[in-house]
Coordinates of C-alpha atoms in Angstrom, one line a residue:
X1 CA 109.1 120.9 102.6
X2 CA 108.7 124.1 104.5
X3 CA 108.9 124.1 108.3
X4 CA 107.5 126.6 110.7
X5 CA 110.3 128.6 112.4
X6 CA 110.7 128.4 116.2
X7 CA 108.5 131.0 117.9
X8 CA 108.7 132.8 121.3
X9 CA 105.2 134.0 121.3
X10 CA 104.0 137.2 122.9
X11 CA 104.0 137.2 126.7
X12 CA 101.5 139.9 128.1
X13 CA 99.8 141.0 131.2
X14 CA 96.0 141.4 130.8
X15 CA 93.1 142.1 133.0
X16 CA 90.5 139.5 133.4
X17 CA 87.6 140.8 135.5
X18 CA 89.1 142.1 138.7
X19 CA 92.5 140.3 138.3
X20 CA 95.5 140.6 136.2
X21 CA 96.9 137.5 134.5
X22 CA 99.8 136.4 132.4
X23 CA 98.7 135.5 128.9
X24 CA 100.6 134.0 126.0
X25 CA 99.7 134.7 122.3
X26 CA 101.2 132.2 119.9
X27 CA 100.6 130.2 116.7
X28 CA 99.9 126.5 116.5
X29 CA 100.4 125.7 112.8
X30 CA 98.3 128.3 110.9
X31 CA 96.0 128.9 113.9
X32 CA 96.4 131.8 116.4
X33 CA 96.0 130.7 120.0
X34 CA 95.8 132.3 123.4
X35 CA 96.8 130.7 126.7
X36 CA 96.4 132.0 130.3
X37 CA 99.5 131.1 132.3
X38 CA 98.5 132.3 135.8
X39 CA 97.7 135.2 138.1
X40 CA 100.0 138.2 137.8
X41 CA 100.0 138.6 141.6
X42 CA 101.2 135.0 142.2
X43 CA 103.7 134.6 139.4
X44 CA 106.8 136.5 138.7
X45 CA 107.9 137.3 135.1
X46 CA 110.6 134.7 135.1
X47 CA 108.1 132.1 136.3
X48 CA 105.7 133.2 133.5
X49 CA 108.6 132.9 131.0
X50 CA 109.5 129.4 132.2
X51 CA 105.8 128.3 131.7
X52 CA 105.8 130.0 128.3
X53 CA 108.9 128.2 127.3
X54 CA 107.5 124.8 128.5
X55 CA 104.3 125.3 126.5
X56 CA 106.1 126.5 123.3
X57 CA 108.7 123.7 123.4
X58 CA 105.8 121.2 122.8
X59 CA 104.2 123.4 120.2
X60 CA 107.4 124.1 118.3
X61 CA 108.4 120.4 118.3
X62 CA 105.0 119.5 117.0
X63 CA 105.1 122.1 114.2
X64 CA 108.6 121.3 113.3
X65 CA 107.4 118.0 112.1
X66 CA 104.2 119.3 110.5
X67 CA 104.0 118.8 106.8
X68 CA 103.9 121.7 104.4
X69 CA 100.2 122.8 104.1
X70 CA 101.0 124.3 100.6
X71 CA 102.5 121.2 99.1
X72 CA 101.3 120.4 95.6
X73 CA 99.8 117.2 94.4
X74 CA 103.0 116.5 92.3
X75 CA 105.4 117.3 95.2
X76 CA 103.5 115.0 97.5
X77 CA 103.6 112.2 95.0
X78 CA 107.3 112.5 94.3
X79 CA 108.4 113.1 97.9
X80 CA 106.0 111.0 99.9
X81 CA 103.4 108.8 98.1
X82 CA 105.4 107.1 95.4
X83 CA 108.4 106.2 97.6
X84 CA 106.0 104.7 100.2
X85 CA 103.8 102.8 97.7
X86 CA 106.8 101.4 95.8
X87 CA 107.8 99.6 98.9
X88 CA 104.7 97.4 98.7
X89 CA 104.2 97.2 95.0
X90 CA 105.6 94.4 92.9
X91 CA 107.6 95.4 89.8
X92 CA 104.6 94.6 87.5
X93 CA 102.3 96.7 89.6
X94 CA 104.7 99.6 89.8
X95 CA 105.3 99.7 86.1
X96 CA 101.6 100.0 85.1
X97 CA 100.5 102.0 88.1
X98 CA 103.2 104.7 88.0
X99 CA 102.7 105.1 84.3
X100 CA 99.0 105.6 84.8
X101 CA 99.5 108.0 87.7
X102 CA 102.1 110.1 85.8
X103 CA 100.1 110.2 82.5
X104 CA 96.7 111.0 84.0
X105 CA 96.9 112.3 87.5
X106 CA 100.1 114.3 87.5
X107 CA 99.3 115.9 84.1
X108 CA 95.9 117.0 85.5
X109 CA 96.7 117.9 89.1
X110 CA 100.5 118.1 89.4
X111 CA 100.7 121.9 90.0
X112 CA 97.6 122.2 92.2
X113 CA 97.8 122.3 96.0
X114 CA 96.9 119.0 97.5
X115 CA 94.6 120.7 100.1
X116 CA 92.7 122.5 97.3
X117 CA 91.5 119.3 95.5
X118 CA 87.8 118.7 96.2
X119 CA 85.3 115.9 95.7
X120 CA 83.5 117.8 93.0
X121 CA 86.7 118.5 91.0
X122 CA 88.0 115.0 91.3
X123 CA 84.6 113.5 90.2
X124 CA 84.5 115.9 87.3
X125 CA 88.0 114.6 86.3
X126 CA 86.7 110.9 86.4
X127 CA 83.6 111.9 84.4
X128 CA 85.8 113.4 81.7
X129 CA 88.1 110.4 81.6
X130 CA 85.0 108.1 81.3
X131 CA 84.3 109.6 77.9
X132 CA 87.6 108.4 76.4
X133 CA 88.9 105.5 78.5
X134 CA 87.7 102.1 79.4
X135 CA 85.8 101.5 82.6
X136 CA 88.8 99.5 84.0
X137 CA 91.2 102.4 83.6
X138 CA 88.8 104.9 85.1
X139 CA 88.2 102.5 88.1
X140 CA 91.9 102.2 88.6
X141 CA 92.3 106.0 88.5
X142 CA 89.7 106.2 91.3
X143 CA 91.6 103.6 93.3
X144 CA 94.9 105.5 92.8
X145 CA 93.3 108.7 94.1
X146 CA 91.9 107.0 97.1
X147 CA 95.3 105.4 97.9
X148 CA 97.1 108.7 97.6
X149 CA 94.7 110.6 99.8
X150 CA 94.5 107.9 102.4
X151 CA 98.3 108.3 102.7
X152 CA 98.0 112.1 102.7
X153 CA 95.5 111.9 105.6
X154 CA 97.6 109.5 107.6
X155 CA 100.7 111.6 107.2
X156 CA 99.0 114.9 108.1
X157 CA 99.2 116.5 104.6
X158 CA 95.5 116.6 104.3
X159 CA 92.8 117.4 106.8
X160 CA 90.1 115.6 104.9
X161 CA 89.8 112.9 102.3
X162 CA 87.6 113.9 99.4
X163 CA 87.9 110.6 97.6
X164 CA 85.7 108.5 99.8
X165 CA 82.6 109.3 97.8
X166 CA 84.2 109.0 94.4
X167 CA 82.5 106.6 92.0
X168 CA 83.2 105.2 88.6
X169 CA 80.9 106.9 86.1
X170 CA 78.2 104.8 84.6
X171 CA 79.1 106.1 81.1
X172 CA 82.6 104.6 81.3
X173 CA 83.1 102.2 78.4
X174 CA 82.9 98.5 79.2
X175 CA 84.5 96.3 76.5
X176 CA 82.9 92.9 76.0
X177 CA 85.0 90.1 77.4
X178 CA 85.6 87.0 75.3
X179 CA 86.6 83.5 76.0
X180 CA 87.0 80.3 73.9
X181 CA 84.2 77.8 73.7
X182 CA 84.8 74.1 74.0
X183 CA 85.1 73.6 70.2
X184 CA 87.5 76.4 69.8
X185 CA 90.0 75.1 72.4
X186 CA 91.2 72.3 70.3
X187 CA 91.2 74.5 67.2
X188 CA 93.4 76.9 69.2
X189 CA 96.1 74.4 70.3
X190 CA 96.3 72.2 67.2
X191 CA 98.3 74.7 65.0
X192 CA 100.9 75.3 67.7
X193 CA 104.3 73.6 67.9
X194 CA 104.8 71.3 70.9
X195 CA 106.4 74.0 73.1
X196 CA 103.7 76.6 72.5
X197 CA 101.0 73.9 72.7
X198 CA 102.2 72.9 76.2
X199 CA 102.2 76.6 77.2
X200 CA 98.7 77.1 75.9
X201 CA 97.4 73.9 77.6
X202 CA 98.9 75.0 81.0
X203 CA 97.1 78.3 80.6
X204 CA 93.7 77.2 79.4
X205 CA 93.3 73.7 81.0
X206 CA 95.3 74.3 84.2
X207 CA 94.5 78.0 84.7
X208 CA 98.2 79.2 85.0
X209 CA 99.4 82.7 84.4
X210 CA 102.0 83.2 81.6
X211 CA 104.5 84.5 84.1
X212 CA 104.1 81.4 86.2
X213 CA 104.4 79.1 83.2
X214 CA 107.6 80.8 81.9
X215 CA 109.2 80.8 85.4
X216 CA 109.1 77.0 85.7
X217 CA 112.3 75.1 86.2
X218 CA 112.7 71.3 86.0
X219 CA 112.7 71.1 89.8
X220 CA 109.1 72.4 89.9
X221 CA 107.7 69.5 87.7
X222 CA 107.2 66.1 89.2
X223 CA 108.5 63.1 87.2
X224 CA 105.2 62.0 85.8
X225 CA 104.2 65.6 85.1
X226 CA 101.0 65.1 87.0
X227 CA 101.6 68.2 89.1
X228 CA 103.9 71.2 89.4
X229 CA 104.8 73.8 92.0
X230 CA 104.4 77.5 91.6
X231 CA 107.1 79.1 93.6
X232 CA 108.0 82.1 91.4
X233 CA 107.0 84.1 88.4
X234 CA 108.6 85.9 85.5
X235 CA 108.0 89.5 84.7
X236 CA 110.0 91.2 81.9
X237 CA 113.0 89.1 82.4
X238 CA 113.0 89.3 86.2
X239 CA 112.2 86.4 88.5
X240 CA 109.9 87.5 91.4
X241 CA 107.7 85.9 94.0
X242 CA 104.2 84.8 92.9
X243 CA 101.6 87.6 92.4
X244 CA 99.7 86.9 95.7
X245 CA 99.8 84.6 98.7
X246 CA 97.3 82.3 97.0
X247 CA 99.4 82.2 93.9
X248 CA 102.0 80.1 95.7
X249 CA 100.5 76.7 95.1
X250 CA 100.6 73.2 93.6
X251 CA 98.9 72.9 90.2
X252 CA 97.2 69.6 89.2
X253 CA 97.9 68.6 85.6
X254 CA 95.3 66.3 83.9
X255 CA 96.4 63.3 81.9
X256 CA 96.3 64.6 78.3
X257 CA 98.1 67.8 79.3
X258 CA 100.5 65.9 81.4
X259 CA 101.4 63.6 78.4
X260 CA 102.0 66.7 76.3
X261 CA 104.2 68.2 79.0
X262 CA 106.1 65.0 79.5
X263 CA 106.9 64.8 75.8
X264 CA 108.3 68.3 76.0
X265 CA 110.2 67.6 79.3
X266 CA 112.3 65.0 77.4
X267 CA 113.9 67.9 75.6
X268 CA 114.7 69.8 78.7
X269 CA 118.1 69.4 80.3
X270 CA 118.3 67.1 83.4
X271 CA 119.6 70.0 85.6
X272 CA 117.0 70.8 88.3
X273 CA 117.6 74.5 87.6
X274 CA 117.1 74.2 83.9
X275 CA 114.3 76.4 82.5
X276 CA 111.4 74.4 81.2
X277 CA 110.8 77.1 78.5
X278 CA 114.3 78.5 77.9
X279 CA 115.1 81.3 75.5
X280 CA 117.7 81.0 72.8
X281 CA 120.1 81.4 75.7
X282 CA 119.5 78.3 77.8
X283 CA 120.4 80.2 81.0
X284 CA 117.4 82.5 80.7
X285 CA 113.6 81.9 80.3
X286 CA 111.5 83.0 77.4
X287 CA 109.6 86.3 77.7
X288 CA 105.9 86.3 77.3
X289 CA 105.8 88.8 74.5
X290 CA 108.3 86.8 72.5
X291 CA 106.3 83.6 73.0
X292 CA 103.1 85.4 71.9
X293 CA 104.2 87.6 69.0
X294 CA 106.8 85.4 67.5
X295 CA 105.4 81.9 68.0
X296 CA 101.8 81.8 69.0
X297 CA 100.0 84.7 67.3
X298 CA 101.2 84.0 63.7
X299 CA 99.9 80.4 64.0
X300 CA 96.6 81.4 65.5
X301 CA 96.0 84.0 62.8
X302 CA 95.6 81.0 60.4
X303 CA 92.5 79.9 62.3
X304 CA 91.2 83.3 63.3
X305 CA 91.9 82.9 67.0
X306 CA 94.6 85.5 67.4
X307 CA 92.3 87.6 69.6
X308 CA 92.6 85.0 72.4
X309 CA 95.6 86.2 74.4
X310 CA 96.8 84.8 77.7
X311 CA 94.1 86.9 79.5
X312 CA 91.4 85.3 77.4
X313 CA 92.9 81.8 78.1
X314 CA 92.6 82.4 81.8
X315 CA 89.0 83.6 81.4
X316 CA 88.3 80.5 79.3
X317 CA 89.6 78.2 82.0
X318 CA 87.2 79.9 84.5
X319 CA 84.2 80.0 82.2
X320 CA 84.4 76.4 80.8
X321 CA 85.0 75.1 84.3
X322 CA 81.9 76.9 85.5
X323 CA 79.9 75.5 82.6
X324 CA 81.1 72.0 83.4
X325 CA 80.0 72.4 87.0
X326 CA 83.4 72.5 88.6
X327 CA 83.3 73.7 92.2
X328 CA 84.2 77.5 92.2
X329 CA 86.5 77.1 95.2
X330 CA 88.4 74.2 93.5
X331 CA 88.8 76.3 90.3
X332 CA 89.9 79.4 92.2
X333 CA 92.5 77.4 94.1
X334 CA 93.8 75.9 90.8
X335 CA 94.2 79.4 89.3
X336 CA 95.6 80.8 92.5
X337 CA 93.2 83.6 93.5
X338 CA 90.2 84.2 95.7
X339 CA 86.7 82.8 94.9
X340 CA 85.3 86.3 94.5
X341 CA 87.7 87.2 91.7
X342 CA 87.0 83.8 90.2
X343 CA 83.3 84.5 89.8
X344 CA 83.2 88.3 89.3
X345 CA 86.2 88.8 87.0
X346 CA 87.0 85.6 85.1
X347 CA 83.9 83.5 84.9
X348 CA 81.5 84.1 82.0
X349 CA 78.7 81.6 81.7
X350 CA 78.0 80.5 78.1
X351 CA 74.6 81.4 76.6
X352 CA 73.7 77.7 76.3
X353 CA 74.3 77.2 80.0
X354 CA 72.2 80.2 80.9
X355 CA 69.4 78.9 78.6
X356 CA 69.4 75.6 80.3
X357 CA 69.3 77.3 83.7
X358 CA 66.4 79.4 82.7
X359 CA 64.5 76.4 81.3
X360 CA 65.2 74.5 84.5
X361 CA 63.8 77.3 86.6
X362 CA 60.8 77.7 84.3
X363 CA 60.0 74.0 84.5
X364 CA 60.2 74.1 88.3
X365 CA 58.0 77.2 88.6
X366 CA 55.4 77.0 85.8
X367 CA 53.3 73.9 86.1
X368 CA 50.8 74.7 83.2

């Protein structure tokens, strides 16, 4: 990054009204400034120079730390933003977010000056992306831009934040979310072998994330299999802390799922550190993609339910629980996230439930 060189300014004597004064012309960043140091009659040149040096020491020190005003968007990302953001991202977040930023934002804005990016230009970019990408991706790009400019403003690389008024375009494509109904759940788990059936039940009945399921060790499961502790998660072969603070929790296992889990646990080594779902190498856990593509999807294709991935299973847990009248807070705690996420993101009320609700309201309101 470029730094402003040390300056001495221009010390001059000028007439102000009836009096002569010592004045200093100097720069503060990119701004020309003018300072009156004192009356010429009461201040010697050496005294004026001392006062000049005192003032410029502060200015030069401040500008020596000032960020380069001509830094490009790409330079700011590589040198400042990404190193800072990586320090708070989990590996899973870093992988998806960096790829999205590099592919979309750096390709579009990498060579442009950070200071030249405007609200109008950034919104036009999002509008263009909305024609080709899903609403979720466009919304994430908006969040990425806001995080980058918030940091740029905090570090002094930007004098304004043009992203505060950005919005996700209404034309952004929204894909219809799906979940299993009650009848489909049994149809889903029946074709699976015992190990995969346990994994599916922990996902759809207990609301667990695949990374939480595959990170389980024997020490996390109580002897009767009626509950288990989430202390870690698996992401692409690496063991990490749970996704959020709420994700560290104890999960309740209902009787039928517990019986299925207990049957599987009889095949798991007695070592407390043994993986509940070990790979071909007993010292390592299975990966999610291997579980899905090698063992679950081929069986589910026989019943036409291969579309229901782990994400749909999590949504199924939320939606069926909602339809059965389970308290939203209880369901959210079981899944390990906030109640707002539980309702807004995962829960989808069945049409039959909505029909009953509408009929109940109609009966209460219309007497004739």
